[in-house]
C-alpha cells in the first residue's frame, strides 16, 4: 500500500527497476502510495554542477538526512500524513502515534545535545563526505575527507597531504561509517594521533541497534570515546 524511500536519487541504482517489476500502480511515482521521505527536508550540499568528474555526486543533494534526529520528526510526520490519506479510517491513530514518537524523540534530542555541548566546534576528518547532517547537528566542523573525491579511493599523495594537514591543525578525530574499510582510517589516526570513531548511521548498522532512537544512543555512546581535547 505504501512505499517509503529516501529519495534524492539514493535508490536510483535499483528502485526504478523494482517499481516496474512490481506492476503496482498504487506505489508508482506520483501515486499516493509512493512517499519520498525527503519532502520537507532542508537538503544540504546540493551541487551547483553535477559532474561525474567530481566523484559520486548526488545531483539533488546529500541524501543522508535521517542522520540528523531533528529530521526524524519531519519524516515521522510525513509518514503519518500519508498513511492517513491512504487509510483515512485510521488517520487519527497514525497522527497520535506520530506525535507520541516525535515527543519521545524531542526529549532525547535535548538530552543528547546537552551531553555533546562541550564538543561544539571540534574539527574532524571523515571517510566519505556523507556526514553533513550529523555534523551540523553535533556542531562539528569537517576539515577534510579520506576519499579524495566522493566514492573514489584515496591516493597515496592525498593521504600524505591529509596527514600533514591534520598534524598542522591538530585534528583530534577521524570519523568513519561502519560499512567503510578501516585500513586507511586506522593508519591515518595512528600517524596523526587522532582518535578513530566508527559510527553506525542506520538502524541495524551495528548489532543491537533496533530503533531510530537506539541509533543515536549508539552514536552518542561511541562519540563519548572522543579524547579530552575535543571537550575544550
JSON list of C-alpha atoms in Angstrom, two decimals, residues 12-214:
[
{"chain": "A", "resi": 12, "resn": "UNK", "atom": "CA", "xyz": [18.49, 5.17, -8.27]},
{"chain": "A", "resi": 13, "resn": "UNK", "atom": "CA", "xyz": [20.51, 2.02, -8.92]},
{"chain": "A", "resi": 14, "resn": "UNK", "atom": "CA", "xyz": [17.72, -0.42, -8.05]},
{"chain": "A", "resi": 15, "resn": "UNK", "atom": "CA", "xyz": [14.37, 1.13, -7.12]},
{"chain": "A", "resi": 16, "resn": "UNK", "atom": "CA", "xyz": [13.14, 2.13, -10.63]},
{"chain": "A", "resi": 17, "resn": "UNK", "atom": "CA", "xyz": [13.60, -1.46, -11.85]},
{"chain": "A", "resi": 18, "resn": "UNK", "atom": "CA", "xyz": [11.84, -2.82, -8.77]},
{"chain": "A", "resi": 19, "resn": "UNK", "atom": "CA", "xyz": [8.91, -0.44, -9.24]},
{"chain": "A", "resi": 20, "resn": "UNK", "atom": "CA", "xyz": [8.49, -1.51, -12.84]},
{"chain": "A", "resi": 21, "resn": "UNK", "atom": "CA", "xyz": [8.59, -5.17, -11.90]},
{"chain": "A", "resi": 22, "resn": "UNK", "atom": "CA", "xyz": [6.09, -4.65, -9.06]},
{"chain": "A", "resi": 23, "resn": "UNK", "atom": "CA", "xyz": [3.29, -3.76, -11.51]},
{"chain": "A", "resi": 24, "resn": "UNK", "atom": "CA", "xyz": [1.54, -1.96, -8.69]},
{"chain": "A", "resi": 25, "resn": "UNK", "atom": "CA", "xyz": [0.10, 1.36, -9.83]},
{"chain": "A", "resi": 26, "resn": "UNK", "atom": "CA", "xyz": [-0.60, 2.43, -6.25]},
{"chain": "A", "resi": 27, "resn": "UNK", "atom": "CA", "xyz": [3.10, 2.84, -5.42]},
{"chain": "A", "resi": 28, "resn": "UNK", "atom": "CA", "xyz": [4.46, 4.36, -8.62]},
{"chain": "A", "resi": 29, "resn": "UNK", "atom": "CA", "xyz": [5.97, 7.85, -8.65]},
{"chain": "A", "resi": 30, "resn": "UNK", "atom": "CA", "xyz": [3.24, 10.46, -8.24]},
{"chain": "A", "resi": 31, "resn": "UNK", "atom": "CA", "xyz": [0.76, 7.99, -6.73]},
{"chain": "A", "resi": 32, "resn": "UNK", "atom": "CA", "xyz": [-0.47, 8.35, -3.12]},
{"chain": "A", "resi": 33, "resn": "UNK", "atom": "CA", "xyz": [1.35, 5.14, -2.18]},
{"chain": "A", "resi": 34, "resn": "UNK", "atom": "CA", "xyz": [4.76, 6.50, -3.13]},
{"chain": "A", "resi": 35, "resn": "UNK", "atom": "CA", "xyz": [6.34, 8.66, -0.43]},
{"chain": "A", "resi": 36, "resn": "UNK", "atom": "CA", "xyz": [9.64, 10.41, -0.98]},
{"chain": "A", "resi": 37, "resn": "UNK", "atom": "CA", "xyz": [10.70, 10.98, 2.63]},
{"chain": "A", "resi": 38, "resn": "UNK", "atom": "CA", "xyz": [12.95, 13.89, 1.65]},
{"chain": "A", "resi": 39, "resn": "UNK", "atom": "CA", "xyz": [9.95, 16.15, 1.08]},
{"chain": "A", "resi": 40, "resn": "UNK", "atom": "CA", "xyz": [10.10, 18.99, 3.58]},
{"chain": "A", "resi": 41, "resn": "UNK", "atom": "CA", "xyz": [13.77, 18.39, 4.44]},
{"chain": "A", "resi": 42, "resn": "UNK", "atom": "CA", "xyz": [16.34, 21.20, 4.30]},
{"chain": "A", "resi": 43, "resn": "UNK", "atom": "CA", "xyz": [18.69, 19.40, 1.92]},
{"chain": "A", "resi": 44, "resn": "UNK", "atom": "CA", "xyz": [22.41, 20.05, 2.25]},
{"chain": "A", "resi": 45, "resn": "UNK", "atom": "CA", "xyz": [25.20, 20.05, -0.30]},
{"chain": "A", "resi": 46, "resn": "UNK", "atom": "CA", "xyz": [23.19, 20.44, -3.49]},
{"chain": "A", "resi": 47, "resn": "UNK", "atom": "CA", "xyz": [25.92, 20.68, -6.17]},
{"chain": "A", "resi": 48, "resn": "UNK", "atom": "CA", "xyz": [25.99, 23.68, -8.48]},
{"chain": "A", "resi": 49, "resn": "UNK", "atom": "CA", "xyz": [27.07, 21.32, -11.26]},
{"chain": "A", "resi": 50, "resn": "UNK", "atom": "CA", "xyz": [26.57, 17.55, -11.03]},
{"chain": "A", "resi": 51, "resn": "UNK", "atom": "CA", "xyz": [29.63, 16.18, -12.80]},
{"chain": "A", "resi": 52, "resn": "UNK", "atom": "CA", "xyz": [30.93, 12.62, -12.51]},
{"chain": "A", "resi": 53, "resn": "UNK", "atom": "CA", "xyz": [34.40, 14.13, -12.74]},
{"chain": "A", "resi": 54, "resn": "UNK", "atom": "CA", "xyz": [33.83, 15.18, -9.13]},
{"chain": "A", "resi": 55, "resn": "UNK", "atom": "CA", "xyz": [33.16, 11.61, -8.00]},
{"chain": "A", "resi": 56, "resn": "UNK", "atom": "CA", "xyz": [29.90, 10.02, -6.94]},
{"chain": "A", "resi": 57, "resn": "UNK", "atom": "CA", "xyz": [27.77, 13.15, -6.79]},
{"chain": "A", "resi": 58, "resn": "UNK", "atom": "CA", "xyz": [24.12, 13.21, -5.72]},
{"chain": "A", "resi": 59, "resn": "UNK", "atom": "CA", "xyz": [22.57, 15.82, -8.04]},
{"chain": "A", "resi": 60, "resn": "UNK", "atom": "CA", "xyz": [19.73, 16.61, -5.62]},
{"chain": "A", "resi": 61, "resn": "UNK", "atom": "CA", "xyz": [21.96, 16.97, -2.58]},
{"chain": "A", "resi": 62, "resn": "UNK", "atom": "CA", "xyz": [23.17, 14.88, 0.35]},
{"chain": "A", "resi": 63, "resn": "UNK", "atom": "CA", "xyz": [20.61, 12.07, 0.85]},
{"chain": "A", "resi": 64, "resn": "UNK", "atom": "CA", "xyz": [21.70, 11.05, 4.37]},
{"chain": "A", "resi": 65, "resn": "UNK", "atom": "CA", "xyz": [19.32, 13.45, 6.08]},
{"chain": "A", "resi": 66, "resn": "UNK", "atom": "CA", "xyz": [18.00, 10.94, 8.65]},
{"chain": "A", "resi": 67, "resn": "UNK", "atom": "CA", "xyz": [21.35, 11.22, 10.47]},
{"chain": "A", "resi": 68, "resn": "UNK", "atom": "CA", "xyz": [20.09, 14.47, 11.99]},
{"chain": "A", "resi": 69, "resn": "UNK", "atom": "CA", "xyz": [17.45, 13.29, 14.51]},
{"chain": "A", "resi": 70, "resn": "UNK", "atom": "CA", "xyz": [15.57, 16.56, 14.15]},
{"chain": "A", "resi": 71, "resn": "UNK", "atom": "CA", "xyz": [14.74, 15.41, 10.64]},
{"chain": "A", "resi": 72, "resn": "UNK", "atom": "CA", "xyz": [13.30, 12.25, 12.15]},
{"chain": "A", "resi": 73, "resn": "UNK", "atom": "CA", "xyz": [10.40, 14.33, 13.44]},
{"chain": "A", "resi": 74, "resn": "UNK", "atom": "CA", "xyz": [9.71, 15.62, 9.91]},
{"chain": "A", "resi": 75, "resn": "UNK", "atom": "CA", "xyz": [9.94, 12.12, 8.44]},
{"chain": "A", "resi": 76, "resn": "UNK", "atom": "CA", "xyz": [7.54, 10.68, 11.03]},
{"chain": "A", "resi": 77, "resn": "UNK", "atom": "CA", "xyz": [5.08, 13.49, 10.37]},
{"chain": "A", "resi": 78, "resn": "UNK", "atom": "CA", "xyz": [5.22, 12.88, 6.60]},
{"chain": "A", "resi": 79, "resn": "UNK", "atom": "CA", "xyz": [4.65, 9.14, 7.05]},
{"chain": "A", "resi": 80, "resn": "UNK", "atom": "CA", "xyz": [1.69, 9.69, 9.38]},
{"chain": "A", "resi": 81, "resn": "UNK", "atom": "CA", "xyz": [0.17, 12.20, 6.98]},
{"chain": "A", "resi": 82, "resn": "UNK", "atom": "CA", "xyz": [0.47, 9.85, 4.00]},
{"chain": "A", "resi": 83, "resn": "UNK", "atom": "CA", "xyz": [-0.81, 6.82, 5.94]},
{"chain": "A", "resi": 84, "resn": "UNK", "atom": "CA", "xyz": [-3.82, 8.89, 6.94]},
{"chain": "A", "resi": 85, "resn": "UNK", "atom": "CA", "xyz": [-4.52, 9.75, 3.32]},
{"chain": "A", "resi": 86, "resn": "UNK", "atom": "CA", "xyz": [-4.30, 6.11, 2.23]},
{"chain": "A", "resi": 87, "resn": "UNK", "atom": "CA", "xyz": [-6.18, 4.71, 5.24]},
{"chain": "A", "resi": 88, "resn": "UNK", "atom": "CA", "xyz": [-8.46, 7.56, 6.29]},
{"chain": "A", "resi": 89, "resn": "UNK", "atom": "CA", "xyz": [-10.41, 5.43, 8.76]},
{"chain": "A", "resi": 90, "resn": "UNK", "atom": "CA", "xyz": [-7.29, 5.23, 10.94]},
{"chain": "A", "resi": 91, "resn": "UNK", "atom": "CA", "xyz": [-5.86, 8.68, 10.24]},
{"chain": "A", "resi": 92, "resn": "UNK", "atom": "CA", "xyz": [-6.27, 9.86, 13.83]},
{"chain": "A", "resi": 93, "resn": "UNK", "atom": "CA", "xyz": [-4.37, 6.81, 15.13]},
{"chain": "A", "resi": 94, "resn": "UNK", "atom": "CA", "xyz": [-1.46, 7.47, 12.81]},
{"chain": "A", "resi": 95, "resn": "UNK", "atom": "CA", "xyz": [-1.38, 11.10, 13.89]},
{"chain": "A", "resi": 96, "resn": "UNK", "atom": "CA", "xyz": [-1.43, 10.24, 17.60]},
{"chain": "A", "resi": 97, "resn": "UNK", "atom": "CA", "xyz": [1.37, 7.71, 17.22]},
{"chain": "A", "resi": 98, "resn": "UNK", "atom": "CA", "xyz": [3.49, 10.14, 15.20]},
{"chain": "A", "resi": 99, "resn": "UNK", "atom": "CA", "xyz": [3.04, 12.79, 17.87]},
{"chain": "A", "resi": 100, "resn": "UNK", "atom": "CA", "xyz": [3.98, 10.33, 20.61]},
{"chain": "A", "resi": 101, "resn": "UNK", "atom": "CA", "xyz": [7.11, 9.31, 18.71]},
{"chain": "A", "resi": 102, "resn": "UNK", "atom": "CA", "xyz": [8.06, 12.92, 18.00]},
{"chain": "A", "resi": 103, "resn": "UNK", "atom": "CA", "xyz": [7.63, 13.84, 21.67]},
{"chain": "A", "resi": 104, "resn": "UNK", "atom": "CA", "xyz": [9.88, 10.99, 22.79]},
{"chain": "A", "resi": 105, "resn": "UNK", "atom": "CA", "xyz": [12.43, 11.88, 20.17]},
{"chain": "A", "resi": 106, "resn": "UNK", "atom": "CA", "xyz": [12.42, 15.58, 21.09]},
{"chain": "A", "resi": 107, "resn": "UNK", "atom": "CA", "xyz": [13.08, 14.71, 24.74]},
{"chain": "A", "resi": 108, "resn": "UNK", "atom": "CA", "xyz": [16.01, 12.51, 23.76]},
{"chain": "A", "resi": 109, "resn": "UNK", "atom": "CA", "xyz": [17.40, 15.13, 21.38]},
{"chain": "A", "resi": 110, "resn": "UNK", "atom": "CA", "xyz": [17.50, 17.66, 24.22]},
{"chain": "A", "resi": 111, "resn": "UNK", "atom": "CA", "xyz": [19.44, 15.20, 26.37]},
{"chain": "A", "resi": 112, "resn": "UNK", "atom": "CA", "xyz": [21.86, 14.24, 23.60]},
{"chain": "A", "resi": 113, "resn": "UNK", "atom": "CA", "xyz": [22.57, 17.89, 22.84]},
{"chain": "A", "resi": 114, "resn": "UNK", "atom": "CA", "xyz": [23.34, 18.65, 26.50]},
{"chain": "A", "resi": 115, "resn": "UNK", "atom": "CA", "xyz": [25.87, 15.82, 26.57]},
{"chain": "A", "resi": 116, "resn": "UNK", "atom": "CA", "xyz": [27.51, 16.96, 23.34]},
{"chain": "A", "resi": 117, "resn": "UNK", "atom": "CA", "xyz": [27.59, 20.68, 24.04]},
{"chain": "A", "resi": 118, "resn": "UNK", "atom": "CA", "xyz": [31.25, 20.60, 25.24]},
{"chain": "A", "resi": 119, "resn": "UNK", "atom": "CA", "xyz": [32.32, 19.18, 21.86]},
{"chain": "A", "resi": 120, "resn": "UNK", "atom": "CA", "xyz": [30.95, 22.08, 19.83]},
{"chain": "A", "resi": 121, "resn": "UNK", "atom": "CA", "xyz": [33.35, 23.25, 17.13]},
{"chain": "A", "resi": 122, "resn": "UNK", "atom": "CA", "xyz": [35.61, 20.18, 17.13]},
{"chain": "A", "resi": 123, "resn": "UNK", "atom": "CA", "xyz": [37.43, 19.68, 13.82]},
{"chain": "A", "resi": 124, "resn": "UNK", "atom": "CA", "xyz": [37.03, 16.22, 12.28]},
{"chain": "A", "resi": 125, "resn": "UNK", "atom": "CA", "xyz": [38.03, 14.26, 9.20]},
{"chain": "A", "resi": 126, "resn": "UNK", "atom": "CA", "xyz": [35.53, 11.80, 7.73]},
{"chain": "A", "resi": 127, "resn": "UNK", "atom": "CA", "xyz": [35.99, 8.92, 5.31]},
{"chain": "A", "resi": 128, "resn": "UNK", "atom": "CA", "xyz": [33.23, 9.83, 2.84]},
{"chain": "A", "resi": 129, "resn": "UNK", "atom": "CA", "xyz": [31.52, 13.17, 2.51]},
{"chain": "A", "resi": 130, "resn": "UNK", "atom": "CA", "xyz": [28.19, 11.92, 3.79]},
{"chain": "A", "resi": 131, "resn": "UNK", "atom": "CA", "xyz": [28.01, 13.09, 7.40]},
{"chain": "A", "resi": 132, "resn": "UNK", "atom": "CA", "xyz": [26.93, 16.67, 6.75]},
{"chain": "A", "resi": 133, "resn": "UNK", "atom": "CA", "xyz": [23.62, 16.39, 8.60]},
{"chain": "A", "resi": 134, "resn": "UNK", "atom": "CA", "xyz": [25.13, 14.58, 11.57]},
{"chain": "A", "resi": 135, "resn": "UNK", "atom": "CA", "xyz": [28.00, 17.07, 11.82]},
{"chain": "A", "resi": 136, "resn": "UNK", "atom": "CA", "xyz": [25.64, 20.04, 11.57]},
{"chain": "A", "resi": 137, "resn": "UNK", "atom": "CA", "xyz": [23.52, 18.66, 14.40]},
{"chain": "A", "resi": 138, "resn": "UNK", "atom": "CA", "xyz": [26.56, 17.86, 16.57]},
{"chain": "A", "resi": 139, "resn": "UNK", "atom": "CA", "xyz": [28.07, 21.26, 15.69]},
{"chain": "A", "resi": 140, "resn": "UNK", "atom": "CA", "xyz": [31.30, 19.64, 14.50]},
{"chain": "A", "resi": 141, "resn": "UNK", "atom": "CA", "xyz": [33.38, 21.01, 11.62]},
{"chain": "A", "resi": 142, "resn": "UNK", "atom": "CA", "xyz": [34.63, 18.87, 8.75]},
{"chain": "A", "resi": 143, "resn": "UNK", "atom": "CA", "xyz": [38.25, 19.69, 7.93]},
{"chain": "A", "resi": 144, "resn": "UNK", "atom": "CA", "xyz": [38.74, 17.06, 5.23]},
{"chain": "A", "resi": 145, "resn": "UNK", "atom": "CA", "xyz": [37.83, 13.63, 3.88]},
{"chain": "A", "resi": 146, "resn": "UNK", "atom": "CA", "xyz": [39.88, 10.47, 3.36]},
{"chain": "A", "resi": 147, "resn": "UNK", "atom": "CA", "xyz": [38.38, 9.87, -0.07]},
{"chain": "A", "resi": 148, "resn": "UNK", "atom": "CA", "xyz": [39.99, 12.30, -2.49]},
{"chain": "A", "resi": 149, "resn": "UNK", "atom": "CA", "xyz": [36.58, 12.68, -4.16]},
{"chain": "A", "resi": 150, "resn": "UNK", "atom": "CA", "xyz": [33.27, 11.12, -3.12]},
{"chain": "A", "resi": 151, "resn": "UNK", "atom": "CA", "xyz": [33.31, 7.41, -3.92]},
{"chain": "A", "resi": 152, "resn": "UNK", "atom": "CA", "xyz": [36.91, 7.49, -5.20]},
{"chain": "A", "resi": 153, "resn": "UNK", "atom": "CA", "xyz": [39.56, 5.74, -3.05]},
{"chain": "A", "resi": 154, "resn": "UNK", "atom": "CA", "xyz": [42.35, 7.95, -1.74]},
{"chain": "A", "resi": 155, "resn": "UNK", "atom": "CA", "xyz": [45.71, 8.09, -3.48]},
{"chain": "A", "resi": 156, "resn": "UNK", "atom": "CA", "xyz": [48.98, 7.96, -1.60]},
{"chain": "A", "resi": 157, "resn": "UNK", "atom": "CA", "xyz": [49.61, 11.64, -2.24]},
{"chain": "A", "resi": 158, "resn": "UNK", "atom": "CA", "xyz": [46.13, 12.56, -0.97]},
{"chain": "A", "resi": 159, "resn": "UNK", "atom": "CA", "xyz": [46.66, 10.60, 2.24]},
{"chain": "A", "resi": 160, "resn": "UNK", "atom": "CA", "xyz": [50.09, 12.19, 2.75]},
{"chain": "A", "resi": 161, "resn": "UNK", "atom": "CA", "xyz": [48.63, 15.69, 2.33]},
{"chain": "A", "resi": 162, "resn": "UNK", "atom": "CA", "xyz": [45.74, 14.85, 4.64]},
{"chain": "A", "resi": 163, "resn": "UNK", "atom": "CA", "xyz": [48.10, 13.61, 7.36]},
{"chain": "A", "resi": 164, "resn": "UNK", "atom": "CA", "xyz": [50.21, 16.76, 7.05]},
{"chain": "A", "resi": 165, "resn": "UNK", "atom": "CA", "xyz": [47.10, 18.95, 7.33]},
{"chain": "A", "resi": 166, "resn": "UNK", "atom": "CA", "xyz": [45.78, 17.02, 10.33]},
{"chain": "A", "resi": 167, "resn": "UNK", "atom": "CA", "xyz": [49.07, 17.36, 12.17]},
{"chain": "A", "resi": 168, "resn": "UNK", "atom": "CA", "xyz": [49.29, 21.08, 11.39]},
{"chain": "A", "resi": 169, "resn": "UNK", "atom": "CA", "xyz": [45.73, 21.77, 12.51]},
{"chain": "A", "resi": 170, "resn": "UNK", "atom": "CA", "xyz": [45.79, 19.22, 15.36]},
{"chain": "A", "resi": 171, "resn": "UNK", "atom": "CA", "xyz": [42.65, 17.44, 14.11]},
{"chain": "A", "resi": 172, "resn": "UNK", "atom": "CA", "xyz": [41.64, 15.15, 17.01]},
{"chain": "A", "resi": 173, "resn": "UNK", "atom": "CA", "xyz": [39.02, 12.92, 15.36]},
{"chain": "A", "resi": 174, "resn": "UNK", "atom": "CA", "xyz": [38.60, 10.65, 12.35]},
{"chain": "A", "resi": 175, "resn": "UNK", "atom": "CA", "xyz": [35.02, 9.51, 11.77]},
{"chain": "A", "resi": 176, "resn": "UNK", "atom": "CA", "xyz": [34.09, 6.57, 9.56]},
{"chain": "A", "resi": 177, "resn": "UNK", "atom": "CA", "xyz": [30.79, 4.78, 9.00]},
{"chain": "A", "resi": 178, "resn": "UNK", "atom": "CA", "xyz": [30.63, 1.11, 9.95]},
{"chain": "A", "resi": 179, "resn": "UNK", "atom": "CA", "xyz": [30.45, -0.06, 6.32]},
{"chain": "A", "resi": 180, "resn": "UNK", "atom": "CA", "xyz": [33.62, 1.62, 5.03]},
{"chain": "A", "resi": 181, "resn": "UNK", "atom": "CA", "xyz": [37.09, -0.02, 5.06]},
{"chain": "A", "resi": 182, "resn": "UNK", "atom": "CA", "xyz": [39.15, 0.64, 8.18]},
{"chain": "A", "resi": 183, "resn": "UNK", "atom": "CA", "xyz": [42.70, 0.25, 6.85]},
{"chain": "A", "resi": 184, "resn": "UNK", "atom": "CA", "xyz": [43.34, 3.84, 5.75]},
{"chain": "A", "resi": 185, "resn": "UNK", "atom": "CA", "xyz": [41.37, 5.49, 8.59]},
{"chain": "A", "resi": 186, "resn": "UNK", "atom": "CA", "xyz": [43.26, 3.40, 11.15]},
{"chain": "A", "resi": 187, "resn": "UNK", "atom": "CA", "xyz": [46.64, 4.24, 9.64]},
{"chain": "A", "resi": 188, "resn": "UNK", "atom": "CA", "xyz": [45.81, 7.96, 9.41]},
{"chain": "A", "resi": 189, "resn": "UNK", "atom": "CA", "xyz": [44.62, 8.06, 13.01]},
{"chain": "A", "resi": 190, "resn": "UNK", "atom": "CA", "xyz": [47.79, 6.31, 14.18]},
{"chain": "A", "resi": 191, "resn": "UNK", "atom": "CA", "xyz": [50.10, 8.66, 12.26]},
{"chain": "A", "resi": 192, "resn": "UNK", "atom": "CA", "xyz": [48.34, 11.83, 13.45]},
{"chain": "A", "resi": 193, "resn": "UNK", "atom": "CA", "xyz": [47.45, 10.83, 16.99]},
{"chain": "A", "resi": 194, "resn": "UNK", "atom": "CA", "xyz": [43.76, 11.31, 16.25]},
{"chain": "A", "resi": 195, "resn": "UNK", "atom": "CA", "xyz": [41.06, 9.10, 17.72]},
{"chain": "A", "resi": 196, "resn": "UNK", "atom": "CA", "xyz": [39.21, 6.87, 15.25]},
{"chain": "A", "resi": 197, "resn": "UNK", "atom": "CA", "xyz": [35.47, 6.59, 15.87]},
{"chain": "A", "resi": 198, "resn": "UNK", "atom": "CA", "xyz": [33.43, 4.06, 13.88]},
{"chain": "A", "resi": 199, "resn": "UNK", "atom": "CA", "xyz": [29.86, 5.31, 13.76]},
{"chain": "A", "resi": 200, "resn": "UNK", "atom": "CA", "xyz": [26.69, 3.44, 12.79]},
{"chain": "A", "resi": 201, "resn": "UNK", "atom": "CA", "xyz": [24.42, 5.55, 10.62]},
{"chain": "A", "resi": 202, "resn": "UNK", "atom": "CA", "xyz": [21.31, 3.40, 10.31]},
{"chain": "A", "resi": 203, "resn": "UNK", "atom": "CA", "xyz": [19.11, 1.07, 12.29]},
{"chain": "A", "resi": 204, "resn": "UNK", "atom": "CA", "xyz": [20.80, -2.33, 12.12]},
{"chain": "A", "resi": 205, "resn": "UNK", "atom": "CA", "xyz": [24.12, -0.64, 11.32]},
{"chain": "A", "resi": 206, "resn": "UNK", "atom": "CA", "xyz": [25.56, -2.36, 14.37]},
{"chain": "A", "resi": 207, "resn": "UNK", "atom": "CA", "xyz": [24.36, -5.31, 16.42]},
{"chain": "A", "resi": 208, "resn": "UNK", "atom": "CA", "xyz": [21.75, -4.25, 18.96]},
{"chain": "A", "resi": 209, "resn": "UNK", "atom": "CA", "xyz": [20.53, -1.11, 17.16]},
{"chain": "A", "resi": 210, "resn": "UNK", "atom": "CA", "xyz": [16.85, -1.87, 16.68]},
{"chain": "A", "resi": 211, "resn": "UNK", "atom": "CA", "xyz": [15.22, 1.56, 16.62]},
{"chain": "A", "resi": 212, "resn": "UNK", "atom": "CA", "xyz": [15.76, 5.10, 15.38]},
{"chain": "A", "resi": 213, "resn": "UNK", "atom": "CA", "xyz": [16.27, 6.40, 18.92]},
{"chain": "A", "resi": 214, "resn": "UNK", "atom": "CA", "xyz": [18.59, 3.46, 19.60]}
]
